[in-house]
XYZ file of C-alpha atoms in Angstrom:
397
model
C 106.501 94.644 128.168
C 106.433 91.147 126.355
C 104.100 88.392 127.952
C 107.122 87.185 129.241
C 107.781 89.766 131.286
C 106.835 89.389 135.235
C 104.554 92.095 134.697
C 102.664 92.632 131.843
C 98.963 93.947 130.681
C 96.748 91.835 129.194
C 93.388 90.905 127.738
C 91.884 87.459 126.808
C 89.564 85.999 123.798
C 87.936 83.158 123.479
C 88.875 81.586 120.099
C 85.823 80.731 117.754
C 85.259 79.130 115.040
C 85.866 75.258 113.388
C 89.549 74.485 113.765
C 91.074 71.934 111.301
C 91.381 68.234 112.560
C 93.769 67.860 115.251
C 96.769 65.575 113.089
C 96.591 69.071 110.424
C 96.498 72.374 113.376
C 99.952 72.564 113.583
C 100.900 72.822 110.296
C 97.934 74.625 109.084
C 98.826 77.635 111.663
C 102.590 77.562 110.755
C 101.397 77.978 107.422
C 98.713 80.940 107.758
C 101.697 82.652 110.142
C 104.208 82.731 107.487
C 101.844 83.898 104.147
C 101.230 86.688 106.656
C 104.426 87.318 108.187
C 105.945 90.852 108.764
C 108.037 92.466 105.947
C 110.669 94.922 107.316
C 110.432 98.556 105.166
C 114.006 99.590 106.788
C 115.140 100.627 103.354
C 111.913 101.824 101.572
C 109.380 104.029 101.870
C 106.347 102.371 102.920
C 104.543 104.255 105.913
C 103.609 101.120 107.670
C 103.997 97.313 108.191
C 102.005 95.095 110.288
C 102.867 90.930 109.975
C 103.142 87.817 112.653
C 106.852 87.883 114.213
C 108.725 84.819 116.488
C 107.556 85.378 120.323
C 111.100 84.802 121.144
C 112.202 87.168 118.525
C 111.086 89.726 117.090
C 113.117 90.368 114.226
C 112.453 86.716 113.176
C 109.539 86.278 110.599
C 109.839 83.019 109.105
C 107.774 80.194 110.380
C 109.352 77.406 108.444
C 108.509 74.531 110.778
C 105.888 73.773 113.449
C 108.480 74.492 116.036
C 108.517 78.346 115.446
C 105.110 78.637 117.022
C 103.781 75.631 118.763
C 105.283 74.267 122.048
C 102.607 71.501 123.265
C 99.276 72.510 123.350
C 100.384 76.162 123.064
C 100.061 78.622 119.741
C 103.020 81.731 120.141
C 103.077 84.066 117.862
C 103.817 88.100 117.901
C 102.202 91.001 116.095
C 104.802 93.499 114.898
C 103.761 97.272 113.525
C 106.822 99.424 111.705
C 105.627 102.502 111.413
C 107.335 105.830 110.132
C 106.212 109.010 110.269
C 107.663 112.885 109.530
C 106.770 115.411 112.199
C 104.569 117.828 110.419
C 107.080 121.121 111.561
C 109.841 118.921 109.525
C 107.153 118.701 106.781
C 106.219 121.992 106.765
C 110.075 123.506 106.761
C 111.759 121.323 103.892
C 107.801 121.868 101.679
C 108.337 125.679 101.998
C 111.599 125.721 101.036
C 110.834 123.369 98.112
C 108.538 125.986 97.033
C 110.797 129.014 97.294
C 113.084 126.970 95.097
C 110.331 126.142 92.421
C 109.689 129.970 92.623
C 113.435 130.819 92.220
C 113.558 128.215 88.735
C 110.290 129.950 87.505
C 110.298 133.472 88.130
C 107.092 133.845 85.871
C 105.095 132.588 88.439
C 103.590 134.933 91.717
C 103.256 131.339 93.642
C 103.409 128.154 93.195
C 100.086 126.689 91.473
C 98.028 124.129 93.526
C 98.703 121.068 91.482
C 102.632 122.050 91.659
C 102.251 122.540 95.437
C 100.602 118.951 96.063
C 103.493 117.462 94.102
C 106.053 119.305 96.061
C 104.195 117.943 99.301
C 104.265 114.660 97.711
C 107.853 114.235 96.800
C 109.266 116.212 100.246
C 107.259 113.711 102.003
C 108.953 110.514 100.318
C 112.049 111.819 100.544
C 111.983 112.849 104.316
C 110.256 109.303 104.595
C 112.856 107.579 102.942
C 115.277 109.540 105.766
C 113.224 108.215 108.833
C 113.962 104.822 110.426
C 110.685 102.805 111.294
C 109.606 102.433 115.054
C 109.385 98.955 115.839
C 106.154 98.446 118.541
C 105.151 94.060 119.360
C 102.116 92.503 120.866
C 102.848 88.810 121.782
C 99.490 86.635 121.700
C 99.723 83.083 123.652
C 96.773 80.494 121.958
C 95.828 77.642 124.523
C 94.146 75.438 122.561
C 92.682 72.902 125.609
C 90.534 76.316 126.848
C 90.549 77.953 124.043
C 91.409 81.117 125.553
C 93.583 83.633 123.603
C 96.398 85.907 125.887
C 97.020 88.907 124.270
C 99.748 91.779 125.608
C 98.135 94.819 124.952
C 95.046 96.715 126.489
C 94.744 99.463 123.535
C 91.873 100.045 121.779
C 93.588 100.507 118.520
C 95.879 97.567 119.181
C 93.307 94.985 119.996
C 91.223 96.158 116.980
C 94.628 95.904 114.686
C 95.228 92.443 116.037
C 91.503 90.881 116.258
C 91.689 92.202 111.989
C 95.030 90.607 111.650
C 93.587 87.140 113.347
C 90.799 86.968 111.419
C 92.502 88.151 108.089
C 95.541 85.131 108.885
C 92.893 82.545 110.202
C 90.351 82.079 107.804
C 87.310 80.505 109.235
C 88.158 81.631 112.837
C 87.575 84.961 114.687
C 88.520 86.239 118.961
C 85.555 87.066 120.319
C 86.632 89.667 123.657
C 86.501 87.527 127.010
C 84.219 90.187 128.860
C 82.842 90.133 132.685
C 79.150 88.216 131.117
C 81.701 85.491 129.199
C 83.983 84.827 132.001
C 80.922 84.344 134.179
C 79.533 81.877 132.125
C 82.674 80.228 131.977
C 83.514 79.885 136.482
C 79.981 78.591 136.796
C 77.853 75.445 136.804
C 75.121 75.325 135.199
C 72.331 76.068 137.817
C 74.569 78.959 138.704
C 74.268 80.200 134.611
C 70.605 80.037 134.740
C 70.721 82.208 137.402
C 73.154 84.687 135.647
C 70.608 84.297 132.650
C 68.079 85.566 134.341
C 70.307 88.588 135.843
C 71.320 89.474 132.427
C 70.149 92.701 131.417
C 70.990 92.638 127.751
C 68.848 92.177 125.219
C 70.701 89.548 123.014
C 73.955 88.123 122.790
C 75.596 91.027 121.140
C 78.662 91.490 122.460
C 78.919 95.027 123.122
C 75.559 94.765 124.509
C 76.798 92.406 126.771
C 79.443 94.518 128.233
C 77.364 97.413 128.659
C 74.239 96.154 129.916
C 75.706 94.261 132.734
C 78.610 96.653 134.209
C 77.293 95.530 137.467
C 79.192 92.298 137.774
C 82.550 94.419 137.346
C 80.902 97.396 139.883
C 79.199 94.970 142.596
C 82.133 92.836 142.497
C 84.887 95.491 142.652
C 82.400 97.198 145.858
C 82.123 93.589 147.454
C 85.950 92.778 147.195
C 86.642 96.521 149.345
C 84.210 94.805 151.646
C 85.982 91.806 151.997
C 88.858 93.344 152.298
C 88.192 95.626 155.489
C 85.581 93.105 157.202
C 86.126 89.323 156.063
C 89.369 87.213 156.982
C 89.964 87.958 152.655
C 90.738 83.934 152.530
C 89.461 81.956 150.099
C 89.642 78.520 148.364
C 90.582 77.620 144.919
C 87.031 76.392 142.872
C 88.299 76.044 139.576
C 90.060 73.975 137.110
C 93.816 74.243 136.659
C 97.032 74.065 137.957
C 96.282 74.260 141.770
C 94.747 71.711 143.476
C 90.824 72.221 144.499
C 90.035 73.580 147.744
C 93.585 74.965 147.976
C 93.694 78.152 150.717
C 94.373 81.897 149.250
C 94.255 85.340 150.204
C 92.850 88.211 147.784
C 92.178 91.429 148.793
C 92.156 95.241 147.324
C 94.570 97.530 148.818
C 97.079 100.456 146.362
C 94.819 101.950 144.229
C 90.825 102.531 143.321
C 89.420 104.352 140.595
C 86.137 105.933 140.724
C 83.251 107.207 138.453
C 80.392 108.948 138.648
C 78.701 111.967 137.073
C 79.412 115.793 137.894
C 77.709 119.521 137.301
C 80.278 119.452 134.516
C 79.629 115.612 133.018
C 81.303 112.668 133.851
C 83.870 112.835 136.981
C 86.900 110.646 137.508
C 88.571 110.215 141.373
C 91.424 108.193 141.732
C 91.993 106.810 145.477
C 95.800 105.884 145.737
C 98.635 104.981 148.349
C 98.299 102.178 151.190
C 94.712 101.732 152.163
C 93.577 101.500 156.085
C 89.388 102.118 155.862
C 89.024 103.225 152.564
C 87.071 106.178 153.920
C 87.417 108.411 150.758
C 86.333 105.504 148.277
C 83.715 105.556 150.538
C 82.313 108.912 150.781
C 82.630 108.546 147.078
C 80.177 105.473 146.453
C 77.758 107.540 149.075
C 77.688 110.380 146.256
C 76.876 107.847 143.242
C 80.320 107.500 141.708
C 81.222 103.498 141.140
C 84.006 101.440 141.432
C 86.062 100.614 137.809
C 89.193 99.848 138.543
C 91.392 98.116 141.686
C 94.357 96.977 142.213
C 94.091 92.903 143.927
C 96.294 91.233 145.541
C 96.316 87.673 145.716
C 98.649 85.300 147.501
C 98.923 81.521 147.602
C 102.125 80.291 150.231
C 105.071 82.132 148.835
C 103.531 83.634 145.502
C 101.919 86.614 145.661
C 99.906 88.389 142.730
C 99.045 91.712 141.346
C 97.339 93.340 139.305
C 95.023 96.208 138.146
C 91.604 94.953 137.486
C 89.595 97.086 134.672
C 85.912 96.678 135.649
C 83.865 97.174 132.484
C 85.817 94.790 130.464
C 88.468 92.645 132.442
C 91.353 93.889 131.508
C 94.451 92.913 133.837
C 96.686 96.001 134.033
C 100.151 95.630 135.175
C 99.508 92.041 136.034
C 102.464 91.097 138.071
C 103.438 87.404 139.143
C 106.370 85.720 140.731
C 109.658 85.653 138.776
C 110.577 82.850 137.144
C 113.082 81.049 138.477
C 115.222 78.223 136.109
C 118.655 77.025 137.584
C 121.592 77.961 134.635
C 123.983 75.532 133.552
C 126.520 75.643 131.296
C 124.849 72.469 129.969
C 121.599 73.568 128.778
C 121.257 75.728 125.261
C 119.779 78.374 124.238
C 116.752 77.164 122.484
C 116.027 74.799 125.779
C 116.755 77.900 128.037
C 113.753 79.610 126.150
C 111.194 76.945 126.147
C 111.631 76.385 129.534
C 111.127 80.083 130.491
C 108.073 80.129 128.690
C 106.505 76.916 130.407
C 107.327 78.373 133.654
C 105.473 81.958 132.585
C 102.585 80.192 131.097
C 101.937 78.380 134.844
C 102.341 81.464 136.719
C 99.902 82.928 134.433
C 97.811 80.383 134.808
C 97.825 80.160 138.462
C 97.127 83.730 138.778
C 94.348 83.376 136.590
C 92.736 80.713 138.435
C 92.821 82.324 141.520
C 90.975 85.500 140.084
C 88.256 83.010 138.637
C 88.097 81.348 142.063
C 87.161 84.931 143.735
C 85.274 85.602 140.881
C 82.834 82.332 141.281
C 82.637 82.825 144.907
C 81.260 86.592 144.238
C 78.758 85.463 141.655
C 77.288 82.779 143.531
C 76.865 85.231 146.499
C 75.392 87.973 144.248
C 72.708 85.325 142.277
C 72.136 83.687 145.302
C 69.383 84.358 147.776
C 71.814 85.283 150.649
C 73.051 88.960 147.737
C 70.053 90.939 149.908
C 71.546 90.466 153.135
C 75.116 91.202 152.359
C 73.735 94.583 150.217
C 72.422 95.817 153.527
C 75.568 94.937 155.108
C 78.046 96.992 152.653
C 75.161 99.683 152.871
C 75.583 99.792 156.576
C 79.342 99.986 156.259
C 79.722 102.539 153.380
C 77.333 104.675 155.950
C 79.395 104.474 158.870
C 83.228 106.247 159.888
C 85.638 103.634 161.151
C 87.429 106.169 163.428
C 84.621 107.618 164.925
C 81.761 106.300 163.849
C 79.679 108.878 162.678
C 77.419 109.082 159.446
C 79.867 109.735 156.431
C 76.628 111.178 154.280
């Protein structure tokens, strides 16, 4: 699903790079959007096409004016990919009966000689390709340039390497950088809270991929310390970040749904997946008692009426199925369509928002428990927990 949607994966970059002056960004990305906009292939024969694409609609390529893309102090844009392929059966069926009509023209020949046969292949496959509509598959990207944070509506490995290319290919100058658990921690704290986190690193440098592996604890401690909270704290907590909502505003957050579990096996690494309504989380915790970790939730968070949800990806901090309040605009037979649109987008991007800031929010308040002097006692207290049965009380391991 689009960005747009009410639910919808994502994953976040931080922008880097020198931008043009401010009086030239808007027509300097219209520009780099449209000399690499997507070309349709519907009536040749290309295999593939990857180009930028209108967020409102897809089968709209040109960016001909600032307003195609920019709305405020927001970059839109899509990523399209055509792509056809042939089955390999279909491949196989129409090559071999090329070849038995080659063999029928030229009955001198036993079988069809090897150069023959790679020409056959060649021209059966252009032809069949030539027969086979492209799939269509989009990936919106939302650009806020006051963070600098990048939105982006896919959580593939492929896709996010296609699109980080296609960024830095269309942008010259700039590059997305992935917005992993060390970044975003950096980003929800002051800065005697960063020296801590500094000296908690456990990377070497500031490789990125070093980064991410080296400190998998913030996503494990703070996945373990959320189930916690969950089954032995009120779960209420107060906005602490920049945004939207107001500072100091009340929420609720809490993991309930669905847990996902690693660890390692007799027979490598082993994968247990917790799911349904959670009342004590007694098999995520007999699990953590034989080594596995926590990598994925699902959290809930609500603030009054809007309530938030979404699947948190540990090592990297990915939001799966992250699902906000619908948007709700009042229809008149007054407003157009182009208005209709750009409001439905503002009102998505401050959902989004919001639900972001309230993750931050519970993120800062773990990290300044877990880098503060008080992370020792509250160990020993999820130790104690994880140890003990809440029906009867016995030792779980």
């Amino acid at each position: 699903m689009g960005i747009l949607a009410n639910t919808v994966s994502v994953c976040h970059f931080k922008v880097q790079g020198d931008l043009p002056p401010q009086e030239e960004l808007h027509a300097w990305v219209t520009k780099q959007l449209a000399a690499n906009r997507f070309n349709p292939i519907d009536q040749g024969t290309e295999e593939m096409s990857v180009g930028w694409v209108h967020l409102d609609d897809p089968r709209i390529a040109e960016f001909d004016s600032p307003a195609a893309c920019c709305r405020e102090h927001y970059f839109m844009f899509t990523l399209r990919r055509d792509k056809r392929a042939v089955p390999s059966a279909v491949l196989k069926a129409h090559l071999e009966k090329a070849k038995e009509e080659f063999l029928a023209e030229n009955p001198g020949f036993a079988k069809v000689p090897k150069q023959k046969r790679e020409d056959l292949k060649e021209a059966v496959h252009a032809m069949l390709l030539s027969q086979t509509l492209p799939t269509p598959a989009t990936y919106d990207a939302v650009w806020d340039t006051k963070s600098g944070i990048l939105t982006f509506s896919s959580l593939s490995p492929k896709v996010i390497e296609l699109f980080e290319d296609m960024f830095k290919k269309t942008f010259e100058g700039l590059r997305v950088s992935a917005f992993h658990p060390y970044a975003r921690a950096e980003s929800v704290l002051d800065d005697g809270n960063k020296v801590l986190l500094a000296q908690a690193n456990k990377a070497g440098g500031d490789n990125y991929l070093e980064l991410i592996k080296e400190n998998q604890w913030l996503g494990t401690d703070f996945l373990l310390w959320l189930m916690y909270q969950t089954m032995n704290e009120s779960s209420e907590y107060a906005v602490n970040q920049p945004g939207v909502l107001l500072a100091k505003e009340p929420f609720v957050a809490y993991l309930d749904d669905r847990v996902v579990l690693l660890g390692s096996g007799e027979n490598g690494a082993q994968k247990i997946t917790v799911a349904g309504p959670q009342d004590h989380f007694n098999e995520v915790r007999s699990a953590l008692l034989n080594k596995k970790q926590i990598t994925e939730a699902t959290l809930h968070m609500e603030a009054g009426d809007d309530h938030y949800k979404l699947t948190l990806k540990g090592e990297l901090f990915h939001f799966a199925s992250f699902k906000s309040p619908a948007v709700q605009l009042e229809k008149d037979s007054t407003v157009d369509e182009a208005m209709e649109r750009e409001a439905v987008f503002f009102e998505r991007m401050l959902l989004l928002e919001k639900g972001t800031q309230l993750f931050d929010s519970v993120f800062a308040t773990f990290l300044k428990l877990r880098l503060g002097n008080q992370w020792e006692e509250q160990a020993t207290a999820i130790q104690k927990w994880l140890n003990v049965c809440t029906y009867c009380n016995s030792q779980l391991a």
